[in-house]
Coordinates of C-alpha atoms in Angstrom, one line a residue:
M1 CA 36.3 110.7 10.6
R2 CA 38.9 110.5 7.9
P3 CA 37.8 109.7 4.3
R4 CA 39.4 106.3 4.3
D5 CA 37.5 105.4 7.5
T6 CA 34.4 103.4 7.4
R7 CA 31.9 102.8 10.1
L8 CA 33.7 99.7 11.1
N9 CA 37.1 101.3 11.0
T10 CA 36.6 104.2 13.4
P11 CA 38.8 104.2 16.6
A12 CA 35.7 103.9 18.8
E13 CA 34.4 100.9 16.9
M14 CA 37.9 99.3 17.0
W15 CA 38.0 99.8 20.8
V16 CA 34.5 98.1 21.1
R17 CA 35.8 95.1 19.1
F18 CA 39.0 94.9 21.2
V19 CA 37.0 95.0 24.5
F20 CA 34.6 92.2 23.1
A21 CA 37.5 90.1 22.1
S22 CA 39.5 90.6 25.3
R23 CA 36.6 89.3 27.4
Y24 CA 37.4 85.8 26.0
F25 CA 41.1 86.2 26.8
F26 CA 40.2 87.3 30.4
F27 CA 37.8 84.3 30.8
F28 CA 40.4 81.7 29.7
A29 CA 43.1 83.5 31.8
A30 CA 40.9 83.4 34.8
L31 CA 40.1 79.8 34.2
F32 CA 43.8 78.9 33.9
M33 CA 44.8 80.9 36.9
A34 CA 42.1 79.3 39.0
A35 CA 43.2 75.8 38.0
S36 CA 46.8 76.8 38.7
A37 CA 45.8 78.1 42.1
V38 CA 44.0 74.9 43.0
H39 CA 46.8 72.7 41.7
H40 CA 49.7 74.6 43.4
G41 CA 47.7 76.0 46.4
S42 CA 48.8 79.5 45.5
V43 CA 46.9 82.5 46.9
Y44 CA 48.8 84.7 44.4
D45 CA 47.4 82.7 41.5
A46 CA 43.9 82.9 43.0
V47 CA 44.2 86.7 43.2
K48 CA 45.2 86.8 39.6
A49 CA 42.2 84.7 38.6
V50 CA 39.9 87.0 40.5
V51 CA 41.4 90.1 38.8
F52 CA 41.1 88.5 35.3
F53 CA 37.5 87.5 36.1
A54 CA 36.7 91.1 37.2
A55 CA 38.2 92.5 34.0
M56 CA 36.0 90.1 32.0
I57 CA 32.9 91.2 33.9
A58 CA 34.0 94.9 33.5
G59 CA 34.2 94.5 29.8
H60 CA 30.9 92.8 29.6
V61 CA 29.2 95.6 31.6
W62 CA 30.9 98.3 29.6
L63 CA 29.6 96.8 26.3
K64 CA 26.2 96.2 27.7
R65 CA 25.8 99.8 28.9
R66 CA 26.7 101.2 25.5
G67 CA 24.4 98.7 23.7
K68 CA 27.1 97.1 21.7
L69 CA 27.1 93.6 23.3
D70 CA 24.2 92.2 21.3
E71 CA 25.6 93.8 18.1
C72 CA 29.0 92.2 18.7
D73 CA 27.5 88.8 19.5
R74 CA 25.4 88.9 16.3
A75 CA 28.4 89.8 14.3
L76 CA 30.4 86.9 15.8
Q77 CA 27.6 84.5 15.1
D78 CA 27.3 85.7 11.6
M79 CA 31.0 85.3 11.0
F80 CA 30.8 81.6 12.2
N81 CA 27.6 81.0 10.2
G82 CA 29.1 82.4 7.0
T83 CA 26.2 84.9 6.5
A84 CA 26.9 88.3 5.0
G85 CA 26.8 91.4 7.1
E86 CA 25.5 94.6 5.7
E87 CA 27.4 94.7 2.5
E88 CA 26.3 92.5 -0.4
G89 CA 28.9 90.8 -2.5
L90 CA 29.5 91.5 -6.1
D91 CA 27.9 88.2 -7.2
A92 CA 24.6 89.2 -5.4
L93 CA 24.6 92.6 -7.0
L94 CA 25.3 91.3 -10.5
S95 CA 22.5 88.7 -10.2
R96 CA 20.1 91.3 -8.9
R97 CA 21.0 93.4 -12.0
A98 CA 20.6 90.5 -14.4
A99 CA 17.1 89.7 -12.8
L100 CA 16.1 93.4 -13.3
E101 CA 17.4 93.4 -16.9
E102 CA 15.3 90.3 -17.7
K103 CA 12.2 92.3 -16.7
R104 CA 13.0 95.0 -19.3
G105 CA 10.0 95.5 -21.6
T106 CA 7.5 94.1 -19.2
P107 CA 4.8 96.4 -17.5
G108 CA 6.4 96.1 -14.0
F109 CA 9.9 97.1 -15.2
D110 CA 11.4 100.0 -13.2
P111 CA 14.4 101.6 -14.9
W112 CA 15.3 103.6 -11.8
E113 CA 15.8 100.4 -9.9
V114 CA 18.3 99.1 -12.4
Q115 CA 20.1 102.5 -12.2
A116 CA 20.2 102.1 -8.4
V117 CA 21.7 98.7 -8.7
R118 CA 24.3 99.9 -11.1
R119 CA 25.2 102.7 -8.6
E120 CA 25.6 100.0 -5.9
I121 CA 27.9 98.0 -8.2
N122 CA 29.9 101.1 -9.0
D123 CA 30.2 101.9 -5.3
Y124 CA 31.2 98.3 -4.5
M125 CA 33.9 98.4 -7.2
R126 CA 35.3 101.6 -5.8
S127 CA 35.5 100.2 -2.3
H128 CA 36.8 96.8 -3.4
P129 CA 39.3 97.5 -6.3
E130 CA 40.6 93.8 -6.1
S131 CA 37.1 92.8 -7.6
T132 CA 37.7 94.5 -10.9
G133 CA 39.8 91.6 -12.2
R134 CA 36.7 89.4 -12.1
L135 CA 34.8 91.7 -14.5
D136 CA 37.8 92.1 -16.8
G137 CA 38.2 88.4 -17.2
R138 CA 41.6 88.2 -15.4
R139 CA 40.4 85.8 -12.7

């Protein structure tokens, strides 16, 4: 894996996402071809519909055997629900740090936890350079 690659940017993961998305294309293509075959009475269109349907099933089975189908379904649902994935946004990290700083001086204060959140913010800023403008007051 190259340094600029992330877990979601590897060729294998991109192939999984392509196969997952192509299942929807093959489904609608099979549906369209089946409707066309019924309307025109064309055996050629019916064969195309069967081929597209078989490609959709093959993609489904391939994803299920590799254990990626549920993961892709969850990611798609999260995308439409607007929930965050694995990575917290900058606002969530900053609010966590502010909450920890408010506890400073109390018996339950953990300075190492504050340092861990600061490192997470630093890592986030390195991976999302466009976010630095928000902290500098440019946006």
